[in-house]
Amino acid sequence: MNKLTGFVDLTSNEISVLREATAFPRRFDARQDLIREGDTPGPVFVVLDGWVCRYKILPAGTRQIMAFLLPGDACDLHMGMFPEMDHSIQALTPARVAVIPQADMHRMMEKHRGIARAMYMAQLVDEATLRAWIVSMGRRSSVERIAHLVCELYLRAHGSGLVTGSEFALPLSQIILADTLGMTPVHINRVLKELRLAGAMKLARGSLTIIDPIRLVQIAGFDENYLHRRLGQPVIATAESGHD
Amino acid sequence: MNKLTGFVDLTSNEISVLREATAFPRRFDARQDLIREGDTPGPVFVVLDGWVCRYKILPAGTRQIMAFLLPGDACDLHMGMFPEMDHSIQALTPARVAVIPQADMHRMMEKHRGIARAMYMAQLVDEATLRAWIVSMGRRSSVERIAHLVCELYLRAHGSGLVTGSEFALPLSQIILADTLGMTPVHINRVLKELRLAGAMKLARGSLTIIDPIRLVQIAGFDENYLHRRLGQPVIATAESGHD
DNA sequence: CGTGGGATTGATTTTTGTCAAGTTCTGTGG
DNA sequence: CCACAGAACTTGACAAAAATCAATCCCACG
């Protein structure tokens, strides 16, 4: 739960309420769907452990991943207002996910305004991340795209307490990266090689090593602003931002 | 305001409250920013007239448009929780925009739950639209992307009461389309020609004519599901959806 | 009438995808 | 502990898509 407290200060009471609400998580295998396109949206999901993604399969059979959910991330709490899911959600690794009924969540948010604030804040950040992805897909080259995604995931993993040094577990195959960034696995492979040869980063066997953080941030043109993390010591250096 | 009532039933009282809150809109010229990246987020904007977009300028000087706001659309009501805007918002045409102070908006939503529901619903749809754009940019060809965007905008314009027949005002230059879809203006031009020659649609002098709706929807692989409009007579035909 | 921004078109280059053939890795069952 | 099957990764050769460069052309507007 240190993810939510990353945005908003919660009282110890609120924290224990949250802990209680997520006390009995459900386990999912890698590649198991939490919910599928067309299903009736139900409870709010909160990821406690593992990596999860939102994705959509197109008629042609291709897949596009639209978001990653890391431990501490929650799925849209209002999704229940929709009659039907317009995309699917799947575990990428074995995962523990708290499944909180709509009604419970609403009651909790009514009673504990700090939790409500934290949830709204989290949703805002999710939305900002969607916009950042659109920017990447529209206006960044393939090298920049990969570098940018890695910067984002590094910071987010760090915020979820998954990172200690400059190396961290990134359980994303090149196929998953391709489906995320709108490229082919073959091309992902070549670009990863390029980044490796440039001495910026290395992805091997599910583990990512950031060799030259400054270089990587420069390549990505990364500006962490959109993640709206609360000020603290910078985790990695940041390229000058591009305000016009 | 018929946009919000498109999602949720509002009481006549709620409708008049909304009308009152938006009674004194501000006017913006085309190309004028409502708010810029780096600014402190302030009030909630509600577009009453004209076309508005969210966009971001990258360090290289390129622009990416991330969303269009049509009459009836509102900007994220919680944006005020962020210390600073991570993108800009600009009028594409002369526009009338209601500028509602945060506090007023919150009071209104506390008192009139129907309005709160409608706002949440609208935000959910905005988010679903961002996801749909990611899918387009990642996994659709340039022809499909343009066709898909046009289908979306046609339905949304229709929902905002801007359309009567199969022709409607689409005040987007090829340059704006390029910055929206992540392509170059030159390529947009060629694809538009292709769509024209295919007898699907024609865009000329700010006016879009859908010549063959079925064809256009087929080309786009369009499934309106993500817009979550309430059932009513279908506005244009829909291709079979791609649930797996 | 110019004039400037947008639209259009052709020629060429760059980027990315496609196809195809290995190679490495990982986990399973004997 | 080893053999093997399947999946992921890697690489090269080639094709397709899109960007870039460079002229015009066409209007709307002052």
Coordinates of C-alpha atoms (C1' of nucleotides) in Angstrom, one line a residue:
Chain A
M1 CA 0.0 0.0 0.0
N2 CA 3.0 2.3 0.0
K3 CA 1.9 3.2 -3.5
L4 CA -1.2 5.2 -2.4
T5 CA 0.6 6.9 0.4
G6 CA 3.0 8.1 -2.3
F7 CA 0.4 10.6 -3.4
V8 CA -1.5 11.6 -0.3
D9 CA -0.9 11.3 3.5
L10 CA -3.2 8.8 5.0
T11 CA -3.9 8.4 8.7
S12 CA -2.8 5.2 10.4
N13 CA -6.5 4.4 10.7
E14 CA -7.1 4.7 7.0
I15 CA -4.0 2.6 6.3
S16 CA -5.3 -0.2 8.5
V17 CA -8.8 0.1 6.8
L18 CA -7.0 -0.4 3.5
R19 CA -5.0 -3.3 4.8
E20 CA -8.1 -5.0 6.1
A21 CA -9.9 -4.5 2.7
T22 CA -7.1 -6.2 0.9
A23 CA -6.5 -8.9 3.4
F24 CA -7.9 -11.8 1.3
P25 CA -6.4 -11.4 -2.1
R26 CA -7.1 -13.8 -5.0
R27 CA -4.3 -15.5 -6.8
F28 CA -3.9 -15.5 -10.5
D29 CA -1.6 -17.4 -12.7
A30 CA 0.5 -15.7 -15.4
R31 CA -1.6 -15.3 -18.5
Q32 CA -4.8 -15.6 -16.6
D33 CA -7.5 -13.0 -17.2
L34 CA -8.9 -11.1 -14.3
I35 CA -11.8 -10.0 -16.5
R36 CA -12.5 -10.0 -20.2
E37 CA -13.8 -7.7 -22.8
G38 CA -17.6 -8.1 -22.9
D39 CA -17.8 -9.1 -19.3
T40 CA -19.9 -7.1 -16.8
P41 CA -17.6 -5.0 -14.8
G42 CA -17.7 -6.0 -11.2
P43 CA -15.5 -5.3 -8.2
V44 CA -12.5 -2.9 -8.0
F45 CA -9.2 -4.7 -8.4
V46 CA -6.1 -3.7 -6.4
V47 CA -2.9 -5.4 -7.4
L48 CA -0.8 -6.5 -4.4
D49 CA 1.8 -8.6 -6.0
G50 CA 3.0 -9.3 -9.6
W51 CA 2.5 -7.5 -12.9
V52 CA -0.9 -7.1 -14.6
C53 CA -1.9 -5.4 -17.8
R54 CA -4.9 -4.0 -19.7
Y55 CA -5.1 -5.2 -23.3
K56 CA -7.3 -5.5 -26.2
I57 CA -7.3 -8.1 -29.1
L58 CA -8.2 -6.7 -32.5
P59 CA -10.3 -8.6 -35.0
A60 CA -7.0 -9.3 -37.0
G61 CA -5.8 -11.1 -33.9
T62 CA -3.1 -8.5 -33.0
R63 CA -2.9 -7.4 -29.4
Q64 CA -2.4 -3.9 -27.9
I65 CA -1.4 -3.5 -24.3
M66 CA -2.8 -0.2 -22.9
A67 CA -1.5 -0.1 -19.4
F68 CA 0.6 -1.9 -16.8
L69 CA -0.6 -2.3 -13.2
L70 CA 2.1 -2.8 -10.6
P71 CA 1.6 -3.6 -6.9
G72 CA -0.4 -0.9 -5.3
D73 CA -2.2 0.1 -8.5
A74 CA -6.0 -0.1 -8.7
C75 CA -8.4 -0.5 -11.6
D76 CA -10.9 2.3 -12.3
L77 CA -13.2 2.4 -9.4
H78 CA -16.1 3.7 -11.5
M79 CA -15.8 1.0 -14.2
G80 CA -18.9 -0.5 -12.7
M81 CA -20.9 2.3 -14.3
F82 CA -20.3 0.7 -17.7
P83 CA -22.5 -2.1 -18.7
E84 CA -19.6 -4.0 -20.3
M85 CA -15.8 -4.1 -20.3
D86 CA -14.3 -2.6 -23.5
H87 CA -11.0 -4.3 -22.8
S88 CA -9.5 -7.2 -20.9
I89 CA -7.2 -7.4 -17.9
Q90 CA -4.6 -10.1 -17.5
A91 CA -1.9 -11.1 -15.1
L92 CA 1.6 -11.1 -16.8
T93 CA 3.2 -12.9 -13.8
P94 CA 1.6 -14.9 -11.0
A95 CA -0.2 -12.2 -9.1
R96 CA -2.1 -11.5 -5.9
V97 CA -5.0 -9.2 -6.4
A98 CA -7.5 -7.9 -3.9
V99 CA -11.0 -8.0 -5.2
I100 CA -13.1 -5.3 -3.4
P101 CA -16.9 -5.1 -4.1
Q102 CA -18.1 -1.8 -5.5
A103 CA -20.3 -1.2 -2.5
D104 CA -17.5 -1.7 0.0
M105 CA -15.2 0.6 -1.9
H106 CA -17.8 3.3 -2.0
R107 CA -18.5 3.0 1.7
M108 CA -14.8 3.1 2.4
M109 CA -14.4 6.3 0.3
E110 CA -17.4 8.0 1.9
K111 CA -16.1 7.4 5.4
H112 CA -12.4 7.9 4.8
R113 CA -11.9 11.0 2.6
G114 CA -8.1 10.5 2.6
I115 CA -8.6 7.2 0.8
A116 CA -11.0 8.8 -1.6
R117 CA -8.5 11.5 -2.4
A118 CA -5.7 8.9 -2.8
M119 CA -7.9 6.9 -5.2
Y120 CA -8.8 10.0 -7.3
M121 CA -5.2 11.0 -7.4
A122 CA -4.2 7.5 -8.5
Q123 CA -6.8 7.6 -11.3
L124 CA -5.5 11.0 -12.4
V125 CA -2.0 9.6 -12.7
D126 CA -3.3 6.7 -14.7
E127 CA -4.9 9.0 -17.1
A128 CA -1.8 11.2 -17.4
T129 CA 0.1 8.0 -18.1
L130 CA -2.3 7.1 -20.9
R131 CA -1.7 10.5 -22.4
A132 CA 2.1 10.1 -22.1
W133 CA 1.8 6.8 -24.0
I134 CA -0.1 8.5 -26.8
V135 CA 2.7 11.0 -27.0
S136 CA 5.2 8.2 -27.2
M137 CA 3.4 6.3 -29.9
G138 CA 2.7 9.4 -31.9
R139 CA 5.9 11.3 -31.8
R140 CA 8.8 9.3 -30.5
S141 CA 11.1 7.0 -32.5
S142 CA 11.3 3.4 -31.6
V143 CA 14.5 3.8 -29.6
E144 CA 13.0 6.8 -27.7
R145 CA 9.8 4.8 -27.1
I146 CA 11.6 1.9 -25.5
A147 CA 13.8 4.1 -23.5
H148 CA 10.9 6.2 -22.3
L149 CA 8.8 3.1 -21.3
V150 CA 11.8 1.8 -19.3
C151 CA 12.3 5.1 -17.5
E152 CA 8.6 5.1 -16.6
L153 CA 8.6 1.5 -15.4
Y154 CA 11.7 2.0 -13.5
L155 CA 10.2 4.9 -11.5
R156 CA 7.0 3.2 -11.0
A157 CA 8.6 0.0 -9.9
H158 CA 10.7 2.0 -7.6
G159 CA 7.6 3.7 -6.2
S160 CA 6.1 0.3 -5.5
G161 CA 9.2 -0.8 -3.6
L162 CA 10.3 -3.2 -6.3
V163 CA 13.8 -1.7 -6.9
T164 CA 16.9 -1.3 -4.8
G165 CA 19.8 -0.7 -7.1
S166 CA 20.1 0.1 -10.8
E167 CA 19.0 -3.4 -11.8
F168 CA 15.4 -4.6 -11.4
A169 CA 13.0 -7.4 -12.4
L170 CA 11.2 -6.5 -15.5
P171 CA 9.1 -9.5 -16.4
L172 CA 8.2 -8.4 -19.9
S173 CA 9.1 -10.5 -22.9
Q174 CA 10.0 -8.9 -26.1
I175 CA 6.7 -9.9 -27.5
I176 CA 4.9 -8.1 -24.6
L177 CA 7.0 -5.0 -25.3
A178 CA 6.1 -5.2 -28.9
D179 CA 2.4 -5.4 -28.1
T180 CA 2.9 -2.4 -25.7
L181 CA 4.8 -0.1 -28.0
G182 CA 3.1 -1.0 -31.3
M183 CA 6.1 -2.6 -32.9
T184 CA 7.1 -6.1 -34.0
P185 CA 9.1 -8.4 -31.7
V186 CA 11.8 -8.5 -34.3
H187 CA 12.2 -4.7 -34.3
I188 CA 12.1 -4.6 -30.5
N189 CA 14.9 -7.0 -30.5
R190 CA 17.0 -4.9 -32.8
V191 CA 16.4 -1.7 -30.8
L192 CA 17.2 -3.4 -27.5
K193 CA 20.5 -4.4 -29.1
E194 CA 21.1 -0.9 -30.1
L195 CA 20.4 0.4 -26.6
R196 CA 22.8 -2.3 -25.3
L197 CA 25.5 -1.3 -27.7
A198 CA 25.0 2.3 -26.9
G199 CA 25.8 1.4 -23.3
A200 CA 22.4 2.7 -22.0
M201 CA 20.6 -0.3 -20.7
K202 CA 20.5 -4.1 -20.9
L203 CA 17.5 -6.3 -20.7
A204 CA 18.2 -10.0 -20.2
R205 CA 16.3 -12.9 -18.7
G206 CA 13.6 -10.7 -17.1
S207 CA 16.1 -8.4 -15.5
L208 CA 16.8 -4.9 -16.6
T209 CA 20.0 -3.1 -15.9
I210 CA 20.3 0.6 -16.4
I211 CA 23.9 1.1 -17.3
D212 CA 23.9 4.8 -18.0
P213 CA 20.9 6.5 -16.4
I214 CA 21.7 10.0 -17.8
R215 CA 22.1 8.6 -21.3
L216 CA 18.9 6.7 -21.1
V217 CA 16.9 9.7 -19.9
Q218 CA 18.5 11.8 -22.7
I219 CA 17.6 9.2 -25.3
A220 CA 14.0 9.0 -24.0
G221 CA 13.6 12.7 -23.6
F222 CA 12.0 11.6 -20.3
D223 CA 10.3 14.1 -18.1
E224 CA 8.9 12.4 -15.0
N225 CA 6.4 15.3 -14.4
Y226 CA 3.4 13.3 -15.7
L227 CA 3.8 10.7 -13.0
H228 CA 3.3 13.4 -10.4
R229 CA 5.3 11.6 -7.7
R230 CA 5.7 13.7 -4.6
L231 CA 8.9 15.5 -4.4
G232 CA 11.7 13.6 -2.8
Q233 CA 15.2 12.9 -3.9
P234 CA 15.2 12.3 -7.6
V235 CA 15.5 8.6 -8.4
I236 CA 17.2 9.0 -11.7
A237 CA 18.4 12.2 -13.4
T238 CA 15.8 14.0 -15.6
A239 CA 16.4 15.6 -19.0
E240 CA 15.4 19.2 -19.2
S241 CA 11.7 19.3 -19.8
G242 CA 10.2 20.7 -23.0
H243 CA 7.8 23.4 -21.9
D244 CA 7.4 25.8 -24.8
Chain B
M1 CA -25.6 20.1 -22.0
N2 CA -27.3 17.4 -23.9
K3 CA -23.9 15.7 -23.8
L4 CA -24.1 14.9 -20.1
T5 CA -27.7 13.8 -20.3
G6 CA -26.5 11.3 -22.9
F7 CA -25.0 9.2 -20.1
V8 CA -27.2 9.7 -17.1
D9 CA -30.8 11.0 -16.5
L10 CA -30.7 14.3 -14.8
T11 CA -33.6 16.0 -13.0
S12 CA -34.9 19.2 -14.5
N13 CA -33.5 20.9 -11.4
E14 CA -30.0 19.5 -12.0
I15 CA -30.2 20.6 -15.6
S16 CA -31.1 24.1 -14.6
V17 CA -28.2 24.1 -12.0
L18 CA -25.8 23.2 -14.8
R19 CA -27.2 25.8 -17.1
E20 CA -26.7 28.4 -14.4
A21 CA -23.2 27.3 -13.7
T22 CA -22.3 27.7 -17.4
A23 CA -24.2 30.9 -17.9
F24 CA -21.2 33.2 -18.3
P25 CA -18.7 31.4 -20.6
R26 CA -15.4 32.9 -21.6
R27 CA -14.6 33.3 -25.3
F28 CA -11.4 32.0 -26.8
D29 CA -10.0 32.6 -30.3
A30 CA -8.8 29.8 -32.4
R31 CA -5.2 28.8 -31.4
Q32 CA -5.6 30.4 -28.0
D33 CA -4.5 28.4 -25.0
L34 CA -7.0 27.8 -22.2
I35 CA -4.1 26.7 -20.0
R36 CA -0.5 25.7 -20.7
E37 CA 1.9 23.0 -19.6
G38 CA 3.6 24.1 -16.4
D39 CA 0.6 26.3 -15.3
T40 CA -1.1 25.7 -12.0
P41 CA -4.4 23.9 -12.7
G42 CA -7.3 26.0 -11.8
P43 CA -11.0 25.7 -12.5
V44 CA -12.9 23.0 -14.4
F45 CA -13.5 23.9 -18.0
V46 CA -16.7 22.9 -19.8
V47 CA -16.8 23.5 -23.6
L48 CA -20.0 25.0 -24.7
D49 CA -19.1 25.9 -28.3
G50 CA -16.3 25.1 -30.7
W51 CA -13.5 22.5 -30.8
V52 CA -10.8 22.3 -28.2
C53 CA -7.8 20.0 -27.8
R54 CA -5.3 18.8 -25.3
Y55 CA -1.8 18.7 -26.7
K56 CA 1.9 18.6 -25.8
I57 CA 4.9 20.0 -27.5
L58 CA 8.0 17.8 -27.4
P59 CA 11.6 19.2 -27.0
A60 CA 12.1 18.6 -30.7
G61 CA 9.3 21.0 -31.4
T62 CA 6.9 18.3 -32.7
R63 CA 3.3 18.3 -31.3
Q64 CA 1.1 15.5 -30.3
I65 CA -2.6 16.0 -29.7
M66 CA -4.0 13.7 -27.1
A67 CA -7.7 14.5 -27.0
F68 CA -10.5 16.6 -28.6
L69 CA -13.1 18.3 -26.5
L70 CA -16.4 19.0 -28.2
P71 CA -19.3 21.0 -26.9
G72 CA -20.5 19.4 -23.7
D73 CA -17.1 17.9 -22.8
A74 CA -15.5 18.8 -19.5
C75 CA -11.8 18.8 -18.4
D76 CA -10.8 16.5 -15.6
L77 CA -12.5 17.8 -12.6
H78 CA -9.7 16.5 -10.3
M79 CA -6.9 18.1 -12.2
G80 CA -6.6 20.6 -9.4
M81 CA -5.0 17.9 -7.3
F82 CA -1.9 18.2 -9.4
P83 CA 0.6 21.0 -8.7
E84 CA 1.2 21.6 -12.4
M85 CA -0.3 20.9 -15.8
D86 CA 1.6 18.2 -17.7
H87 CA 0.1 19.3 -21.0
S88 CA -1.7 22.3 -22.6
I89 CA -5.2 22.9 -23.8
Q90 CA -6.0 25.0 -26.8
A91 CA -9.0 26.1 -28.8
L92 CA -9.0 24.9 -32.4
T93 CA -11.8 27.1 -33.4
P94 CA -13.3 30.2 -31.8
A95 CA -14.9 28.7 -28.6
R96 CA -17.1 29.5 -25.7
V97 CA -15.9 27.8 -22.5
A98 CA -17.5 27.8 -19.1
V99 CA -14.9 28.2 -16.4
I100 CA -16.2 26.8 -13.1
P101 CA -14.2 27.2 -9.9
Q102 CA -13.1 24.0 -8.3
A103 CA -15.1 24.8 -5.1
D104 CA -18.3 25.5 -7.0
M105 CA -18.0 22.3 -8.9
H106 CA -17.4 20.2 -5.8
R107 CA -20.4 21.9 -4.0
M108 CA -22.5 21.2 -7.0
M109 CA -21.5 17.5 -7.1
E110 CA -22.1 17.1 -3.4
K111 CA -25.6 18.5 -3.6
H112 CA -26.6 17.0 -6.9
R113 CA -25.6 13.3 -7.1
G114 CA -26.9 13.0 -10.6
I115 CA -24.4 15.6 -11.8
A116 CA -21.6 13.8 -9.9
R117 CA -22.6 10.6 -11.6
A118 CA -22.7 12.2 -15.0
M119 CA -19.3 13.8 -14.5
Y120 CA -17.7 10.5 -13.4
M121 CA -19.3 8.8 -16.3
A122 CA -17.9 11.4 -18.7
Q123 CA -14.5 11.0 -17.2
L124 CA -14.7 7.2 -17.7
V125 CA -15.6 7.7 -21.3
D126 CA -12.6 10.1 -21.8
E127 CA -10.3 7.5 -20.3
A128 CA -11.8 4.8 -22.5
T129 CA -11.2 7.1 -25.5
L130 CA -7.5 7.5 -24.5
R131 CA -7.2 3.7 -24.5
A132 CA -8.9 3.5 -27.9
W133 CA -6.4 6.0 -29.3
I134 CA -3.5 3.9 -28.0
V135 CA -4.9 0.9 -29.7
S136 CA -5.2 2.9 -32.9
M137 CA -1.7 4.2 -32.8
G138 CA -0.2 0.9 -31.9
R139 CA -2.1 -1.6 -34.1
R140 CA -3.9 0.1 -36.9
S141 CA -2.6 1.1 -40.3
S142 CA -2.7 4.7 -41.3
V143 CA -5.9 4.2 -43.4
E144 CA -7.6 2.4 -40.5
R145 CA -6.4 5.1 -38.1
I146 CA -7.9 8.0 -40.0
A147 CA -11.2 6.1 -40.7
H148 CA -11.4 5.1 -37.0
L149 CA -10.9 8.7 -35.8
V150 CA -13.5 10.0 -38.3
C151 CA -16.0 7.4 -37.0
E152 CA -15.3 8.4 -33.4
L153 CA -15.6 12.1 -34.2
Y154 CA -18.7 11.6 -36.2
L155 CA -20.5 9.8 -33.4
R156 CA -19.3 12.3 -30.8
A157 CA -20.2 15.3 -32.9
H158 CA -23.6 13.6 -33.4
G159 CA -23.9 13.2 -29.7
S160 CA -23.2 16.9 -29.2
G161 CA -25.9 17.8 -31.6
L162 CA -23.5 19.0 -34.3
V163 CA -24.6 16.7 -37.0
T164 CA -27.8 16.3 -39.0
G165 CA -27.0 14.5 -42.3
S166 CA -24.0 12.5 -43.4
E167 CA -22.0 15.6 -43.8
F168 CA -20.7 17.6 -40.9
A169 CA -18.3 20.4 -40.0
L170 CA -14.9 18.9 -39.1
P171 CA -12.6 21.9 -38.5
L172 CA -9.4 19.9 -38.5
S173 CA -6.6 20.8 -41.0
Q174 CA -4.4 18.0 -42.3
I175 CA -1.7 19.3 -40.0
I176 CA -3.9 18.9 -37.0
L177 CA -4.9 15.4 -38.1
A178 CA -1.2 14.6 -38.5
D179 CA -0.4 15.8 -35.0
T180 CA -3.3 13.7 -33.7
L181 CA -2.5 10.4 -35.4
G182 CA 1.2 10.5 -35.2
M183 CA 1.8 10.9 -39.0
T184 CA 3.1 13.6 -41.3
P185 CA 0.8 16.0 -43.1
V186 CA 2.0 14.7 -46.4
H187 CA 1.0 11.1 -45.5
I188 CA -2.3 12.2 -44.1
N189 CA -3.0 13.9 -47.5
R190 CA -2.2 10.7 -49.4
V191 CA -4.4 8.6 -47.2
L192 CA -7.3 11.0 -47.4
K193 CA -7.0 10.8 -51.1
E194 CA -7.1 7.0 -50.9
L195 CA -10.2 7.1 -48.8
R196 CA -11.8 9.5 -51.2
L197 CA -10.9 7.3 -54.2
A198 CA -12.2 4.3 -52.3
G199 CA -15.6 6.1 -52.1
A200 CA -15.6 6.0 -48.3
M201 CA -15.4 9.6 -47.2
K202 CA -14.4 13.0 -48.4
L203 CA -12.8 15.8 -46.3
A204 CA -12.8 19.2 -48.0
R205 CA -12.7 22.8 -46.7
G206 CA -13.6 21.9 -43.1
S207 CA -16.5 19.7 -44.0
L208 CA -16.5 15.9 -43.9
T209 CA -18.8 13.8 -46.0
I210 CA -19.3 10.2 -45.2
I211 CA -20.0 8.7 -48.6
D212 CA -20.2 5.0 -47.6
P213 CA -20.7 4.6 -43.9
I214 CA -20.6 0.8 -44.0
R215 CA -17.4 0.8 -45.9
L216 CA -15.9 3.4 -43.6
V217 CA -16.7 1.4 -40.5
Q218 CA -15.3 -1.7 -42.1
I219 CA -12.1 0.0 -43.0
A220 CA -11.8 1.4 -39.5
G221 CA -12.7 -1.9 -37.8
F222 CA -14.8 0.5 -35.7
D223 CA -16.6 -0.8 -32.6
E224 CA -18.4 2.1 -30.9
N225 CA -18.6 0.2 -27.6
Y226 CA -15.8 2.2 -26.0
L227 CA -17.8 5.4 -26.3
H228 CA -20.5 3.8 -24.1
R229 CA -23.3 5.9 -25.6
R230 CA -26.6 4.9 -24.3
L231 CA -28.6 2.6 -26.5
G232 CA -30.6 4.3 -29.1
Q233 CA -31.0 3.9 -32.8
P234 CA -27.5 3.2 -34.2
V235 CA -26.2 6.3 -35.9
I236 CA -24.0 4.5 -38.3
A237 CA -23.6 0.8 -38.9
T238 CA -21.0 -1.0 -36.8
A239 CA -18.6 -3.7 -37.9
E240 CA -18.7 -6.9 -36.0
S241 CA -16.8 -6.4 -32.9
G242 CA -13.6 -8.2 -32.1
H243 CA -14.2 -9.9 -28.8
D244 CA -11.9 -12.9 -28.6
Chain C
dC1 C1' -4.1 41.7 -56.1
dG2 C1' -0.6 39.8 -53.3
dT3 C1' 0.5 36.8 -49.6
dG4 C1' 0.7 33.1 -46.5
dG5 C1' -1.0 28.9 -44.9
dG6 C1' -2.7 24.8 -46.2
dA7 C1' -3.2 21.2 -49.8
dT8 C1' -1.3 18.3 -53.4
dT9 C1' 2.0 15.6 -55.9
dG10 C1' 6.4 13.3 -57.3
dA11 C1' 11.0 11.4 -56.3
dT12 C1' 13.8 9.5 -52.9
dT13 C1' 15.4 7.9 -48.3
dT14 C1' 14.6 6.0 -43.8
dT15 C1' 12.2 3.2 -40.8
dT16 C1' 9.8 -0.7 -39.8
dG17 C1' 7.6 -5.0 -41.0
dT18 C1' 7.8 -9.6 -43.1
dC19 C1' 9.8 -14.0 -43.9
dA20 C1' 12.8 -17.4 -42.8
dA21 C1' 16.3 -19.8 -40.5
dG22 C1' 18.9 -20.7 -36.6
dT23 C1' 20.1 -20.4 -31.5
dT24 C1' 19.3 -20.1 -26.6
dC25 C1' 16.6 -20.8 -22.7
dT26 C1' 13.5 -23.2 -19.6
dG27 C1' 10.9 -26.5 -17.8
dT28 C1' 9.2 -31.4 -17.9
dG29 C1' 9.4 -36.2 -17.8
dG30 C1' 12.1 -40.2 -18.0
Chain D
dC1 C1' 20.9 -35.8 -14.5
dC2 C1' 19.8 -35.8 -19.3
dA3 C1' 17.0 -35.4 -23.5
dC4 C1' 13.7 -32.9 -25.6
dA5 C1' 9.9 -29.8 -26.7
dG6 C1' 8.2 -25.4 -26.9
dA7 C1' 8.8 -20.7 -26.4
dA8 C1' 11.5 -16.8 -26.7
dC9 C1' 15.3 -14.6 -28.7
dT10 C1' 18.6 -13.4 -32.6
dT11 C1' 20.0 -12.4 -37.2
dG12 C1' 20.0 -11.7 -42.2
dA13 C1' 17.7 -10.6 -46.6
dC14 C1' 14.0 -8.4 -48.6
dA15 C1' 9.5 -5.8 -48.9
dA16 C1' 6.3 -2.4 -47.4
dA17 C1' 5.0 1.7 -45.1
dA18 C1' 5.9 6.2 -44.0
dA19 C1' 9.0 10.2 -43.7
dT20 C1' 11.6 13.6 -46.1
dC21 C1' 12.6 16.9 -49.6
dA22 C1' 11.0 19.8 -53.0
dA23 C1' 8.0 21.9 -56.0
dT24 C1' 3.7 23.7 -57.2
dC25 C1' -1.2 24.8 -56.5
dC26 C1' -5.2 26.7 -54.4
dC27 C1' -7.7 29.6 -51.7
dA28 C1' -9.2 32.8 -48.1
dC29 C1' -8.3 37.2 -46.5
dG30 C1' -6.4 41.7 -45.8

